[in-house]
């Protein structure tokens, strides 16, 4: 964690100092492990971590029965990646459906029923439109996992939050090779994660001396076999569960081990995203055979 890193403007800073800056400014209240995940993700993907291209989103894991931190891209990253292609030619103004008023979690809430937005992309010299329609009830974030009431942001910015989710969907439709299969933080905030969680913590054995489990080597081997984003996401959830299980069992994992595994997960996520993007770009650049008359 004391390694020296070079920032975008050439300034050198230790990883510990960089983590302190991120925790005190862009990610206040985040744990070292979660910020290390962000740093590894940005390093592998070639992103400037100081521009906050990704967010740390607490999501309720029903299988683990607790909140887990997940790294999610922001809408700004979607826009940046689309603009870098040189094929992004703008978007429409958001169009909203009629207002609805409902009692959610014991309070009366008024919101737009839906939002529609179009993103335009230049495809083989032709401007193509990609239109997304999203519904407020399917996107809003709840204040708590056991209530239907919206959180403060979705209550205050009912139109703005829905517009960002709709734009994200339209950008995924228009630029799948840049956005991949990810969702933005606005779309995932307040949602549940449903998935199998596997306890990777070594079980206690009745021997005089128990050999410590090498988490770094284990995840290094598992990540080497990961070829897509879903695989890395699954390992990330398993790792978070392992940390909590180890703490509950009174055998907490060393902070340096946690930080290293988080970095490995972030770096691998960036690598598979780059690989998928490159594959999609090569496919898009392939010559299209003209039909025989």
mmCIF file of N, CA, C and O in Angstrom, residues 166-235:
data_model
loop_
_atom_site.group_PDB
_atom_site.id
_atom_site.type_symbol
_atom_site.label_atom_id
_atom_site.label_comp_id
_atom_site.label_asym_id
_atom_site.label_seq_id
_atom_site.Cartn_x
_atom_site.Cartn_y
_atom_site.Cartn_z
ATOM 1 N N UNK A 166 -32.742 6.353 -17.796
ATOM 2 C CA UNK A 166 -33.189 6.171 -19.178
ATOM 3 C C UNK A 166 -32.050 6.430 -20.146
ATOM 4 O O UNK A 166 -31.859 5.695 -21.129
ATOM 5 N N UNK A 167 -31.277 7.483 -19.886
ATOM 6 C CA UNK A 167 -30.124 7.789 -20.746
ATOM 7 C C UNK A 167 -29.106 6.649 -20.705
ATOM 8 O O UNK A 167 -28.541 6.272 -21.740
ATOM 9 N N UNK A 168 -28.884 6.089 -19.521
ATOM 10 C CA UNK A 168 -27.943 4.975 -19.393
ATOM 11 C C UNK A 168 -28.394 3.787 -20.231
ATOM 12 O O UNK A 168 -27.588 3.142 -20.914
ATOM 13 N N UNK A 169 -29.676 3.490 -20.205
ATOM 14 C CA UNK A 169 -30.204 2.381 -21.005
ATOM 15 C C UNK A 169 -30.041 2.652 -22.497
ATOM 16 O O UNK A 169 -29.657 1.760 -23.268
ATOM 17 N N UNK A 170 -30.314 3.877 -22.921
ATOM 18 C CA UNK A 170 -30.170 4.233 -24.327
ATOM 19 C C UNK A 170 -28.700 4.159 -24.761
ATOM 20 O O UNK A 170 -28.389 3.720 -25.870
ATOM 21 N N UNK A 171 -27.784 4.591 -23.899
ATOM 22 C CA UNK A 171 -26.352 4.519 -24.212
ATOM 23 C C UNK A 171 -25.889 3.071 -24.314
ATOM 24 O O UNK A 171 -25.042 2.741 -25.152
ATOM 25 N N UNK A 172 -26.430 2.188 -23.468
ATOM 26 C CA UNK A 172 -26.083 0.767 -23.575
ATOM 27 C C UNK A 172 -26.568 0.186 -24.891
ATOM 28 O O UNK A 172 -25.901 -0.662 -25.498
ATOM 29 N N UNK A 173 -27.737 0.629 -25.328
ATOM 30 C CA UNK A 173 -28.267 0.138 -26.604
ATOM 31 C C UNK A 173 -27.432 0.625 -27.777
ATOM 32 O O UNK A 173 -27.172 -0.111 -28.727
ATOM 33 N N UNK A 174 -27.005 1.886 -27.709
ATOM 34 C CA UNK A 174 -26.253 2.475 -28.823
ATOM 35 C C UNK A 174 -24.785 2.086 -28.801
ATOM 36 O O UNK A 174 -24.169 1.926 -29.860
ATOM 37 N N UNK A 175 -24.205 1.931 -27.614
ATOM 38 C CA UNK A 175 -22.770 1.654 -27.501
ATOM 39 C C UNK A 175 -22.521 0.437 -26.597
ATOM 40 O O UNK A 175 -21.906 0.556 -25.536
ATOM 41 N N UNK A 176 -22.987 -0.735 -27.005
ATOM 42 C CA UNK A 176 -22.819 -1.923 -26.143
ATOM 43 C C UNK A 176 -21.361 -2.299 -25.922
ATOM 44 O O UNK A 176 -21.005 -2.819 -24.866
ATOM 45 N N UNK A 177 -20.502 -2.034 -26.915
ATOM 46 C CA UNK A 177 -19.095 -2.415 -26.761
ATOM 47 C C UNK A 177 -18.363 -1.523 -25.767
ATOM 48 O O UNK A 177 -17.346 -1.913 -25.195
ATOM 49 N N UNK A 178 -18.874 -0.312 -25.532
ATOM 50 C CA UNK A 178 -18.248 0.596 -24.569
ATOM 51 C C UNK A 178 -18.819 0.403 -23.159
ATOM 52 O O UNK A 178 -18.091 0.524 -22.176
ATOM 53 N N UNK A 179 -20.110 0.126 -23.057
ATOM 54 C CA UNK A 179 -20.751 0.042 -21.750
ATOM 55 C C UNK A 179 -20.798 -1.379 -21.198
ATOM 56 O O UNK A 179 -20.927 -1.575 -19.993
ATOM 57 N N UNK A 180 -20.695 -2.385 -22.077
ATOM 58 C CA UNK A 180 -20.713 -3.764 -21.616
ATOM 59 C C UNK A 180 -22.041 -4.131 -20.977
ATOM 60 O O UNK A 180 -23.088 -3.568 -21.281
ATOM 61 N N UNK A 181 -21.970 -5.063 -20.029
ATOM 62 C CA UNK A 181 -23.190 -5.517 -19.362
ATOM 63 C C UNK A 181 -23.381 -4.904 -17.997
ATOM 64 O O UNK A 181 -24.068 -5.467 -17.147
ATOM 65 N N UNK A 182 -22.773 -3.743 -17.771
ATOM 66 C CA UNK A 182 -22.842 -3.111 -16.455
ATOM 67 C C UNK A 182 -24.062 -2.208 -16.329
ATOM 68 O O UNK A 182 -24.688 -1.837 -17.316
ATOM 69 N N UNK A 183 -24.374 -1.846 -15.095
ATOM 70 C CA UNK A 183 -25.409 -0.858 -14.799
ATOM 71 C C UNK A 183 -24.776 0.295 -14.041
ATOM 72 O O UNK A 183 -23.766 0.121 -13.367
ATOM 73 N N UNK A 184 -25.369 1.476 -14.151
ATOM 74 C CA UNK A 184 -24.829 2.639 -13.446
ATOM 75 C C UNK A 184 -25.244 2.614 -11.978
ATOM 76 O O UNK A 184 -26.154 1.880 -11.586
ATOM 77 N N UNK A 185 -24.575 3.455 -11.197
ATOM 78 C CA UNK A 185 -24.889 3.521 -9.769
ATOM 79 C C UNK A 185 -26.315 3.987 -9.526
ATOM 80 O O UNK A 185 -26.971 3.551 -8.580
ATOM 81 N N UNK A 186 -26.836 4.882 -10.387
ATOM 82 C CA UNK A 186 -28.208 5.367 -10.217
ATOM 83 C C UNK A 186 -29.214 4.240 -10.398
ATOM 84 O O UNK A 186 -30.251 4.207 -9.741
ATOM 85 N N UNK A 187 -28.899 3.310 -11.298
ATOM 86 C CA UNK A 187 -29.817 2.211 -11.565
ATOM 87 C C UNK A 187 -29.793 1.150 -10.477
ATOM 88 O O UNK A 187 -30.796 0.490 -10.216
ATOM 89 N N UNK A 188 -28.639 0.961 -9.845
ATOM 90 C CA UNK A 188 -28.495 -0.136 -8.890
ATOM 91 C C UNK A 188 -28.655 0.273 -7.433
ATOM 92 O O UNK A 188 -28.806 -0.580 -6.563
ATOM 93 N N UNK A 189 -28.593 1.563 -7.135
ATOM 94 C CA UNK A 189 -28.724 2.016 -5.745
ATOM 95 C C UNK A 189 -30.067 1.569 -5.169
ATOM 96 O O UNK A 189 -31.119 1.741 -5.772
ATOM 97 N N UNK A 190 -30.009 0.963 -3.983
ATOM 98 C CA UNK A 190 -31.226 0.528 -3.317
ATOM 99 C C UNK A 190 -31.782 -0.790 -3.805
ATOM 100 O O UNK A 190 -32.839 -1.225 -3.363
ATOM 101 N N UNK A 191 -31.064 -1.461 -4.703
ATOM 102 C CA UNK A 191 -31.556 -2.732 -5.237
ATOM 103 C C UNK A 191 -31.007 -3.908 -4.438
ATOM 104 O O UNK A 191 -30.072 -3.785 -3.659
ATOM 105 N N UNK A 192 -31.602 -5.076 -4.661
ATOM 106 C CA UNK A 192 -31.141 -6.308 -4.036
ATOM 107 C C UNK A 192 -30.237 -7.056 -4.995
ATOM 108 O O UNK A 192 -30.420 -7.002 -6.220
ATOM 109 N N UNK A 193 -29.267 -7.740 -4.445
ATOM 110 C CA UNK A 193 -28.453 -8.647 -5.252
ATOM 111 C C UNK A 193 -28.885 -10.060 -4.919
ATOM 112 O O UNK A 193 -28.865 -10.471 -3.762
ATOM 113 N N UNK A 194 -29.297 -10.800 -5.940
ATOM 114 C CA UNK A 194 -29.729 -12.177 -5.725
ATOM 115 C C UNK A 194 -28.704 -13.081 -6.378
ATOM 116 O O UNK A 194 -28.503 -13.057 -7.583
ATOM 117 N N UNK A 195 -28.055 -13.865 -5.605
ATOM 118 C CA UNK A 195 -27.061 -14.771 -6.178
ATOM 119 C C UNK A 195 -26.523 -15.699 -5.118
ATOM 120 O O UNK A 195 -26.637 -15.462 -3.921
ATOM 121 N N UNK A 196 -25.954 -16.775 -5.584
ATOM 122 C CA UNK A 196 -25.407 -17.752 -4.659
ATOM 123 C C UNK A 196 -24.142 -17.214 -4.023
ATOM 124 O O UNK A 196 -23.273 -16.675 -4.699
ATOM 125 N N UNK A 197 -24.048 -17.328 -2.728
ATOM 126 C CA UNK A 197 -22.823 -16.963 -2.040
ATOM 127 C C UNK A 197 -22.210 -18.225 -1.462
ATOM 128 O O UNK A 197 -22.900 -19.047 -0.860
ATOM 129 N N UNK A 198 -20.935 -18.387 -1.671
ATOM 130 C CA UNK A 198 -20.235 -19.596 -1.246
ATOM 131 C C UNK A 198 -19.202 -19.223 -0.209
ATOM 132 O O UNK A 198 -18.424 -18.279 -0.410
ATOM 133 N N UNK A 199 -19.170 -19.938 0.880
ATOM 134 C CA UNK A 199 -18.212 -19.666 1.944
ATOM 135 C C UNK A 199 -16.850 -20.198 1.536
ATOM 136 O O UNK A 199 -16.656 -21.406 1.385
ATOM 137 N N UNK A 200 -15.914 -19.273 1.297
ATOM 138 C CA UNK A 200 -14.571 -19.664 0.915
ATOM 139 C C UNK A 200 -13.639 -19.749 2.120
ATOM 140 O O UNK A 200 -12.465 -20.077 1.974
ATOM 141 N N UNK A 201 -14.153 -19.434 3.312
ATOM 142 C CA UNK A 201 -13.317 -19.479 4.493
ATOM 143 C C UNK A 201 -12.994 -20.922 4.835
ATOM 144 O O UNK A 201 -13.891 -21.763 4.925
ATOM 145 N N UNK A 202 -11.735 -21.269 5.018
ATOM 146 C CA UNK A 202 -11.383 -22.656 5.336
ATOM 147 C C UNK A 202 -12.008 -23.091 6.664
ATOM 148 O O UNK A 202 -12.022 -22.339 7.624
ATOM 149 N N UNK A 203 -12.570 -24.286 6.665
ATOM 150 C CA UNK A 203 -13.200 -24.799 7.868
ATOM 151 C C UNK A 203 -12.141 -25.191 8.899
ATOM 152 O O UNK A 203 -11.034 -25.618 8.570
ATOM 153 N N UNK A 204 -12.514 -25.025 10.169
ATOM 154 C CA UNK A 204 -11.578 -25.378 11.238
ATOM 155 C C UNK A 204 -11.318 -26.875 11.233
ATOM 156 O O UNK A 204 -12.233 -27.689 11.069
ATOM 157 N N UNK A 205 -10.065 -27.243 11.391
ATOM 158 C CA UNK A 205 -9.695 -28.649 11.426
ATOM 159 C C UNK A 205 -9.036 -28.950 12.770
ATOM 160 O O UNK A 205 -8.313 -28.114 13.319
ATOM 161 N N UNK A 206 -9.276 -30.130 13.272
ATOM 162 C CA UNK A 206 -8.757 -30.495 14.578
ATOM 163 C C UNK A 206 -7.313 -30.982 14.458
ATOM 164 O O UNK A 206 -7.014 -32.167 14.500
ATOM 165 N N UNK A 207 -6.439 -30.032 14.282
ATOM 166 C CA UNK A 207 -5.015 -30.309 14.235
ATOM 167 C C UNK A 207 -4.337 -29.299 15.135
ATOM 168 O O UNK A 207 -4.888 -28.236 15.436
ATOM 169 N N UNK A 208 -3.151 -29.612 15.556
ATOM 170 C CA UNK A 208 -2.457 -28.735 16.473
ATOM 171 C C UNK A 208 -2.102 -27.408 15.835
ATOM 172 O O UNK A 208 -2.202 -26.359 16.434
ATOM 173 N N UNK A 209 -1.683 -27.438 14.553
ATOM 174 C CA UNK A 209 -1.338 -26.228 13.834
ATOM 175 C C UNK A 209 -2.093 -26.213 12.523
ATOM 176 O O UNK A 209 -2.011 -27.151 11.732
ATOM 177 N N UNK A 210 -2.841 -25.149 12.298
ATOM 178 C CA UNK A 210 -3.620 -25.039 11.062
ATOM 179 C C UNK A 210 -2.896 -24.113 10.104
ATOM 180 O O UNK A 210 -2.540 -22.992 10.441
ATOM 181 N N UNK A 211 -2.683 -24.612 8.930
ATOM 182 C CA UNK A 211 -1.984 -23.830 7.926
ATOM 183 C C UNK A 211 -2.885 -22.698 7.438
ATOM 184 O O UNK A 211 -4.025 -22.947 7.057
ATOM 185 N N UNK A 212 -2.405 -21.443 7.445
ATOM 186 C CA UNK A 212 -3.252 -20.328 7.000
ATOM 187 C C UNK A 212 -3.618 -20.457 5.518
ATOM 188 O O UNK A 212 -2.796 -20.878 4.700
ATOM 189 N N UNK A 213 -4.857 -20.102 5.220
ATOM 190 C CA UNK A 213 -5.336 -20.198 3.838
ATOM 191 C C UNK A 213 -4.769 -19.033 3.019
ATOM 192 O O UNK A 213 -4.807 -17.891 3.444
ATOM 193 N N UNK A 214 -4.253 -19.341 1.842
ATOM 194 C CA UNK A 214 -3.652 -18.323 0.974
ATOM 195 C C UNK A 214 -4.733 -17.744 0.052
ATOM 196 O O UNK A 214 -4.950 -18.240 -1.051
ATOM 197 N N UNK A 215 -5.410 -16.693 0.527
ATOM 198 C CA UNK A 215 -6.488 -16.095 -0.260
ATOM 199 C C UNK A 215 -5.961 -15.470 -1.556
ATOM 200 O O UNK A 215 -6.626 -15.535 -2.600
ATOM 201 N N UNK A 216 -4.786 -14.871 -1.497
ATOM 202 C CA UNK A 216 -4.232 -14.208 -2.684
ATOM 203 C C UNK A 216 -3.984 -15.214 -3.797
ATOM 204 O O UNK A 216 -4.364 -15.004 -4.954
ATOM 205 N N UNK A 217 -3.359 -16.331 -3.451
ATOM 206 C CA UNK A 217 -3.078 -17.367 -4.457
ATOM 207 C C UNK A 217 -4.378 -17.959 -4.998
ATOM 208 O O UNK A 217 -4.501 -18.240 -6.197
ATOM 209 N N UNK A 218 -5.356 -18.160 -4.099
ATOM 210 C CA UNK A 218 -6.630 -18.743 -4.514
ATOM 211 C C UNK A 218 -7.331 -17.860 -5.551
ATOM 212 O O UNK A 218 -7.755 -18.334 -6.610
ATOM 213 N N UNK A 219 -7.446 -16.568 -5.231
ATOM 214 C CA UNK A 219 -8.153 -15.677 -6.149
ATOM 215 C C UNK A 219 -7.332 -15.380 -7.395
ATOM 216 O O UNK A 219 -7.890 -15.108 -8.464
ATOM 217 N N UNK A 220 -6.021 -15.425 -7.285
ATOM 218 C CA UNK A 220 -5.188 -15.249 -8.477
ATOM 219 C C UNK A 220 -5.464 -16.353 -9.487
ATOM 220 O O UNK A 220 -5.590 -16.105 -10.692
ATOM 221 N N UNK A 221 -5.608 -17.577 -8.983
ATOM 222 C CA UNK A 221 -5.914 -18.715 -9.860
ATOM 223 C C UNK A 221 -7.325 -18.606 -10.433
ATOM 224 O O UNK A 221 -7.545 -18.838 -11.631
ATOM 225 N N UNK A 222 -8.294 -18.249 -9.573
ATOM 226 C CA UNK A 222 -9.671 -18.140 -10.039
ATOM 227 C C UNK A 222 -9.846 -17.021 -11.065
ATOM 228 O O UNK A 222 -10.541 -17.181 -12.072
ATOM 229 N N UNK A 223 -9.193 -15.881 -10.831
ATOM 230 C CA UNK A 223 -9.322 -14.744 -11.749
ATOM 231 C C UNK A 223 -8.682 -15.027 -13.093
ATOM 232 O O UNK A 223 -9.107 -14.493 -14.128
ATOM 233 N N UNK A 224 -7.647 -15.872 -13.099
ATOM 234 C CA UNK A 224 -6.993 -16.213 -14.361
ATOM 235 C C UNK A 224 -7.949 -16.930 -15.305
ATOM 236 O O UNK A 224 -7.798 -16.878 -16.531
ATOM 237 N N UNK A 225 -8.958 -17.599 -14.740
ATOM 238 C CA UNK A 225 -9.929 -18.324 -15.561
ATOM 239 C C UNK A 225 -11.139 -17.477 -15.928
ATOM 240 O O UNK A 225 -12.011 -17.933 -16.659
ATOM 241 N N UNK A 226 -11.219 -16.239 -15.390
ATOM 242 C CA UNK A 226 -12.362 -15.372 -15.680
ATOM 243 C C UNK A 226 -12.198 -14.725 -17.046
ATOM 244 O O UNK A 226 -11.185 -14.081 -17.316
ATOM 245 N N UNK A 227 -13.191 -14.851 -17.871
ATOM 246 C CA UNK A 227 -13.140 -14.285 -19.227
ATOM 247 C C UNK A 227 -14.238 -13.266 -19.485
ATOM 248 O O UNK A 227 -14.337 -12.727 -20.587
ATOM 249 N N UNK A 228 -15.092 -13.004 -18.484
ATOM 250 C CA UNK A 228 -16.169 -12.040 -18.689
ATOM 251 C C UNK A 228 -16.482 -11.312 -17.389
ATOM 252 O O UNK A 228 -16.017 -11.697 -16.309
ATOM 253 N N UNK A 229 -17.277 -10.253 -17.502
ATOM 254 C CA UNK A 229 -17.607 -9.402 -16.360
ATOM 255 C C UNK A 229 -18.397 -10.170 -15.308
ATOM 256 O O UNK A 229 -18.167 -10.014 -14.107
ATOM 257 N N UNK A 230 -19.310 -11.023 -15.731
ATOM 258 C CA UNK A 230 -20.145 -11.765 -14.779
ATOM 259 C C UNK A 230 -19.296 -12.645 -13.870
ATOM 260 O O UNK A 230 -19.574 -12.776 -12.671
ATOM 261 N N UNK A 231 -18.255 -13.242 -14.423
ATOM 262 C CA UNK A 231 -17.372 -14.108 -13.636
ATOM 263 C C UNK A 231 -16.662 -13.313 -12.549
ATOM 264 O O UNK A 231 -16.588 -13.742 -11.394
ATOM 265 N N UNK A 232 -16.143 -12.128 -12.903
ATOM 266 C CA UNK A 232 -15.454 -11.297 -11.917
ATOM 267 C C UNK A 232 -16.437 -10.818 -10.849
ATOM 268 O O UNK A 232 -16.117 -10.788 -9.654
ATOM 269 N N UNK A 233 -17.646 -10.448 -11.260
ATOM 270 C CA UNK A 233 -18.663 -10.020 -10.301
ATOM 271 C C UNK A 233 -18.961 -11.120 -9.282
ATOM 272 O O UNK A 233 -19.127 -10.866 -8.090
ATOM 273 N N UNK A 234 -19.043 -12.363 -9.761
ATOM 274 C CA UNK A 234 -19.329 -13.490 -8.871
ATOM 275 C C UNK A 234 -18.214 -13.675 -7.846
ATOM 276 O O UNK A 234 -18.472 -13.867 -6.653
ATOM 277 N N UNK A 235 -16.965 -13.578 -8.311
ATOM 278 C CA UNK A 235 -15.836 -13.710 -7.385
ATOM 279 C C UNK A 235 -15.809 -12.564 -6.380
ATOM 280 O O UNK A 235 -15.418 -12.744 -5.215
#
